[in-house]
């Protein structure tokens, strides 16, 4: 894993957006794996700005999001489909037909999960996968105890995930309890992975992911087996890393030049 510790939170998002922009400029028909969650908002804003002001084009790009809440229709105000449309897809020149999320309101969610995995395969797999991480170490909605060999399926959300995501719902609104999520093996098949984490509340999960044993207790630790993963952190998210000084010696200020 390449571990980049930036000097501040504000430097994390343009770095990630710049990597995605560079990738799609070189590979105009790339397939991107996308995430939702608060961490991604500034990344999508920066990509939309580059589209507006620098003519970055998504016209040939295909996207697959990681997950969707079971029971929510695509036009439900809290669905991830609506969130992605409103926050990102509406602001770029992507072909809506090439943007994919699992259908949360599918009559048979298990069948939809399997079909989603097949759709990713039929597209040739994911070239570049963008990830956040939950405070319990989840990636996508692969909660602790997930099989590290899993493919797309239904997962029950952990209590800490429901609590963390409650902020996106109205005060008295019922929170979905299950999601369709791509699996850990699905994520591991991506050619390249970029994972972002900021803030002190992610520090334990980040340390377990990078330095802990590979374990279903921290599903993100499976990424230790991925050959091309870059983790971009702010100082708070990196604060519990035992080898922090070593990572900073290799990549001063979190800049991506190998000084091996
Ligand atoms: C959602 C997803 C999740 C989030 C994680 C962090 O599509 O992939 O794994 O990345 O829950 O969420 P935030 O960024 O809100 O802390």
Coordinates of C-alpha atoms and ligand atoms in Angstrom, one line a residue:
X1 CA 0.0 0.0 0.0
X2 CA 1.2 3.5 -0.8
X3 CA 0.4 5.7 2.3
X4 CA 0.3 9.4 1.6
X5 CA -0.1 11.7 4.6
X6 CA -1.0 15.2 3.5
X7 CA -0.3 18.3 5.6
X8 CA -4.0 19.1 6.0
X9 CA -7.5 17.7 5.3
X10 CA -8.0 20.3 2.5
X11 CA -5.1 18.7 0.5
X12 CA -6.6 15.2 0.5
X13 CA -9.5 15.9 -1.9
X14 CA -7.7 17.7 -4.8
X15 CA -5.0 15.0 -4.7
X16 CA -7.6 12.3 -5.2
X17 CA -9.6 14.3 -7.8
X18 CA -6.4 15.0 -9.7
X19 CA -5.5 11.2 -9.8
X20 CA -9.0 10.5 -11.2
X21 CA -8.8 13.3 -13.7
X22 CA -5.4 12.2 -14.9
X23 CA -6.7 8.6 -15.3
X24 CA -9.7 9.5 -17.3
X25 CA -7.7 11.9 -19.5
X26 CA -5.4 9.0 -20.4
X27 CA -8.2 6.4 -20.5
X28 CA -11.3 8.1 -21.9
X29 CA -13.4 4.9 -21.8
X30 CA -12.3 3.9 -18.3
X31 CA -14.7 2.2 -15.8
X32 CA -14.7 3.9 -12.4
X33 CA -15.9 2.4 -9.1
X34 CA -17.5 5.2 -7.0
X35 CA -18.4 5.6 -3.4
X36 CA -20.9 7.8 -1.5
X37 CA -20.5 9.3 1.9
X38 CA -19.4 12.7 3.2
X39 CA -15.7 12.1 2.4
X40 CA -16.5 12.0 -1.4
X41 CA -18.4 15.3 -1.6
X42 CA -15.3 17.5 -2.0
X43 CA -13.8 15.1 -4.5
X44 CA -17.0 15.2 -6.7
X45 CA -17.1 19.0 -6.4
X46 CA -13.5 19.3 -7.6
X47 CA -14.1 16.9 -10.5
X48 CA -17.2 18.9 -11.5
X49 CA -15.2 22.1 -11.3
X50 CA -12.6 20.6 -13.6
X51 CA -15.3 19.6 -16.0
X52 CA -16.8 23.2 -15.9
X53 CA -13.5 25.1 -16.0
X54 CA -11.0 22.8 -17.6
X55 CA -13.1 20.8 -20.0
X56 CA -12.4 17.5 -18.2
X57 CA -14.8 15.1 -20.0
X58 CA -16.6 12.1 -18.7
X59 CA -18.4 11.4 -22.0
X60 CA -16.8 7.9 -22.5
X61 CA -16.7 6.9 -18.8
X62 CA -18.7 4.1 -17.2
X63 CA -19.3 4.1 -13.4
X64 CA -20.4 1.5 -10.9
X65 CA -21.2 2.7 -7.4
X66 CA -20.4 0.4 -4.4
X67 CA -23.8 0.2 -2.8
X68 CA -27.4 1.1 -2.4
X69 CA -29.9 0.8 0.5
X70 CA -32.3 -2.1 0.2
X71 CA -35.9 -0.8 -0.1
X72 CA -35.2 2.7 -1.5
X73 CA -36.2 3.4 -5.0
X74 CA -33.8 5.3 -7.3
X75 CA -35.9 8.5 -6.9
X76 CA -36.2 8.2 -3.1
X77 CA -34.6 11.4 -1.6
X78 CA -32.2 9.4 0.5
X79 CA -31.2 6.8 -2.1
X80 CA -27.6 6.7 -3.2
X81 CA -28.8 6.9 -6.8
X82 CA -30.4 10.3 -6.2
X83 CA -27.4 11.4 -4.1
X84 CA -25.0 10.6 -7.0
X85 CA -27.3 12.2 -9.6
X86 CA -27.7 15.4 -7.7
X87 CA -24.2 15.7 -6.3
X88 CA -22.1 14.6 -9.3
X89 CA -23.7 13.1 -12.4
X90 CA -25.9 16.2 -13.0
X91 CA -22.8 18.4 -13.1
X92 CA -20.7 16.5 -15.6
X93 CA -21.1 15.3 -19.2
X94 CA -21.4 11.6 -18.4
X95 CA -24.0 9.5 -20.3
X96 CA -26.6 8.6 -17.6
X97 CA -27.0 5.2 -19.2
X98 CA -23.4 4.4 -18.3
X99 CA -23.9 5.2 -14.6
X100 CA -24.8 2.1 -12.5
X101 CA -26.0 1.6 -8.9
X102 CA -27.8 -1.5 -7.6
X103 CA -31.6 -1.1 -7.7
X104 CA -32.5 -0.8 -4.0
X105 CA -36.2 -1.5 -4.8
X106 CA -35.7 -4.6 -6.9
X107 CA -38.4 -7.2 -6.1
X108 CA -35.7 -9.8 -5.5
X109 CA -32.7 -8.0 -4.0
X110 CA -30.5 -11.1 -3.9
X111 CA -31.0 -11.6 -7.7
X112 CA -30.3 -7.9 -8.2
X113 CA -27.0 -8.3 -6.3
X114 CA -25.9 -11.2 -8.5
X115 CA -27.0 -9.3 -11.6
X116 CA -25.0 -6.3 -10.5
X117 CA -21.9 -8.4 -10.2
X118 CA -22.4 -9.7 -13.7
X119 CA -22.9 -6.2 -15.0
X120 CA -19.5 -5.2 -13.6
X121 CA -17.9 -8.3 -15.2
X122 CA -19.6 -7.6 -18.5
X123 CA -18.1 -4.1 -18.5
X124 CA -14.7 -5.6 -18.1
X125 CA -14.3 -4.9 -14.4
X126 CA -13.3 -1.8 -12.6
X127 CA -10.2 0.1 -13.7
X128 CA -10.0 2.6 -10.8
X129 CA -11.9 2.1 -7.6
X130 CA -12.5 5.1 -5.2
X131 CA -13.1 4.1 -1.6
X132 CA -13.9 5.7 1.8
X133 CA -13.7 3.7 5.1
X134 CA -16.2 3.4 7.9
X135 CA -15.2 3.9 11.5
X136 CA -15.5 0.1 11.9
X137 CA -13.2 -0.6 9.0
X138 CA -15.9 -1.3 6.4
X139 CA -15.4 -0.6 2.7
X140 CA -18.5 -0.4 0.6
X141 CA -21.0 -1.8 3.2
X142 CA -18.8 -4.9 3.9
X143 CA -19.2 -4.7 7.6
X144 CA -16.8 -6.5 10.1
X145 CA -17.2 -10.3 9.8
X146 CA -17.7 -10.0 6.0
X147 CA -16.1 -12.7 4.0
X148 CA -12.9 -11.3 2.5
X149 CA -13.8 -13.4 -0.6
X150 CA -17.3 -12.0 -1.0
X151 CA -19.0 -10.7 -4.1
X152 CA -22.0 -8.5 -4.5
X153 CA -24.8 -9.4 -2.0
X154 CA -27.1 -8.1 0.7
X155 CA -25.5 -7.0 4.0
X156 CA -27.1 -6.0 7.3
X157 CA -25.7 -2.6 8.3
X158 CA -23.7 -2.5 11.6
X159 CA -25.2 -0.4 14.4
X160 CA -22.2 2.0 14.2
X161 CA -22.9 2.5 10.4
X162 CA -26.6 3.2 11.0
X163 CA -25.5 5.7 13.7
X164 CA -22.9 7.4 11.5
X165 CA -25.3 7.7 8.5
X166 CA -28.2 8.9 10.5
X167 CA -27.0 12.5 9.8
X168 CA -28.1 12.1 6.2
X169 CA -31.7 11.2 7.2
X170 CA -34.5 13.3 8.9
X171 CA -34.7 13.1 12.7
X172 CA -37.7 10.8 12.8
X173 CA -37.1 9.0 9.6
X174 CA -36.5 5.2 9.7
X175 CA -33.0 4.3 8.6
X176 CA -32.6 1.4 6.1
X177 CA -31.1 -1.6 7.9
X178 CA -29.7 -3.5 4.8
X179 CA -27.8 -2.6 1.7
X180 CA -26.8 -4.2 -1.6
X181 CA -23.0 -3.9 -1.6
X182 CA -20.3 -5.0 -3.9
X183 CA -18.1 -7.6 -2.2
X184 CA -14.5 -7.4 -1.0
X185 CA -13.4 -9.7 -3.9
X186 CA -15.2 -7.4 -6.3
X187 CA -13.3 -4.5 -4.9
X188 CA -10.0 -6.5 -4.9
X189 CA -10.3 -7.2 -8.7
X190 CA -10.1 -3.4 -9.5
X191 CA -6.8 -2.6 -11.2
X192 CA -6.2 0.4 -9.0
X193 CA -7.7 1.6 -5.7
X194 CA -7.6 5.0 -4.1
X195 CA -8.9 5.2 -0.5
X196 CA -9.4 8.5 1.3
X197 CA -9.8 9.0 5.0
X198 CA -9.9 12.2 7.1
X199 CA -10.5 13.0 10.7
X200 CA -9.6 11.5 14.1
X201 CA -12.7 9.3 14.2
X202 CA -11.2 7.2 11.3
X203 CA -7.7 6.9 12.9
X204 CA -8.3 3.4 14.5
X205 CA -9.8 1.9 11.4
X206 CA -7.0 3.4 9.2
X207 CA -4.3 1.9 11.5
X208 CA -6.1 -1.5 11.5
X209 CA -6.4 -1.4 7.7
X210 CA -2.7 -0.6 7.0
X211 CA -0.9 -2.1 9.9
X212 CA -3.2 -4.6 11.6
X213 CA -3.5 -8.3 10.8
X214 CA -5.6 -9.1 7.7
X215 CA -8.9 -9.9 9.4
X216 CA -12.6 -9.9 8.9
X217 CA -12.7 -7.7 12.0
X218 CA -11.4 -4.9 9.7
X219 CA -12.6 -5.7 6.2
X220 CA -10.4 -2.9 4.7
X221 CA -7.4 -4.8 5.9
X222 CA -7.9 -7.1 2.8
X223 CA -6.5 -4.2 0.8
X224 CA -3.0 -5.3 2.1
X225 CA -3.2 -8.0 -0.5
X226 CA -4.1 -5.5 -3.3
X227 CA -1.0 -4.7 -5.5
X228 CA -2.0 -1.1 -6.5
X229 CA -3.7 0.7 -3.6
X230 CA -3.0 4.3 -2.6
X231 CA -4.3 5.6 0.7
X232 CA -4.5 9.4 1.1
X233 CA -4.9 10.6 4.7
X234 CA -4.9 13.8 6.7
X235 CA -2.8 14.1 9.8
X236 CA -5.7 13.2 12.1
X237 CA -6.7 10.0 10.2
X238 CA -3.0 9.0 10.2
X239 CA -2.5 9.8 13.9
X240 CA -2.6 6.1 15.1
X241 CA -0.2 4.7 12.5
X242 CA 2.8 3.1 14.2
X243 CA 5.0 3.7 11.2
X244 CA 3.8 7.2 10.4
X245 CA 7.3 8.7 10.4
X246 CA 8.4 6.0 7.9
X247 CA 5.6 6.8 5.5
X248 CA 6.4 10.5 5.7
X249 CA 10.1 9.7 5.1
X250 CA 9.2 7.9 1.9
X251 CA 6.6 10.4 0.8
X252 CA 7.4 13.8 2.4
X253 CA 4.2 15.9 2.9
X254 CA 2.3 13.0 1.3
X255 CA 3.7 13.8 -2.1
X256 CA 3.8 10.9 -4.5
X257 CA 7.5 10.5 -5.3
X258 CA 9.3 7.4 -4.3
X259 CA 12.5 8.0 -2.5
X260 CA 13.3 4.4 -1.9
Ligands
LIG1 C1 -20.6 4.2 0.8 C2 -19.3 3.6 1.2 C3 -18.9 3.6 2.6 C4 -18.3 5.0 3.0 C5 -17.9 5.0 4.5 C6 -17.4 6.3 4.9 O1 -20.8 4.1 -0.6 O2 -18.6 3.1 0.3 O3 -17.9 2.6 2.8 O4 -17.2 5.3 2.2 O5 -19.0 4.7 5.3 O6 -18.4 7.3 4.9 P1 -18.1 8.8 5.2 O7 -17.3 9.3 4.1 O8 -19.5 9.5 5.2 O9 -17.4 8.9 6.5

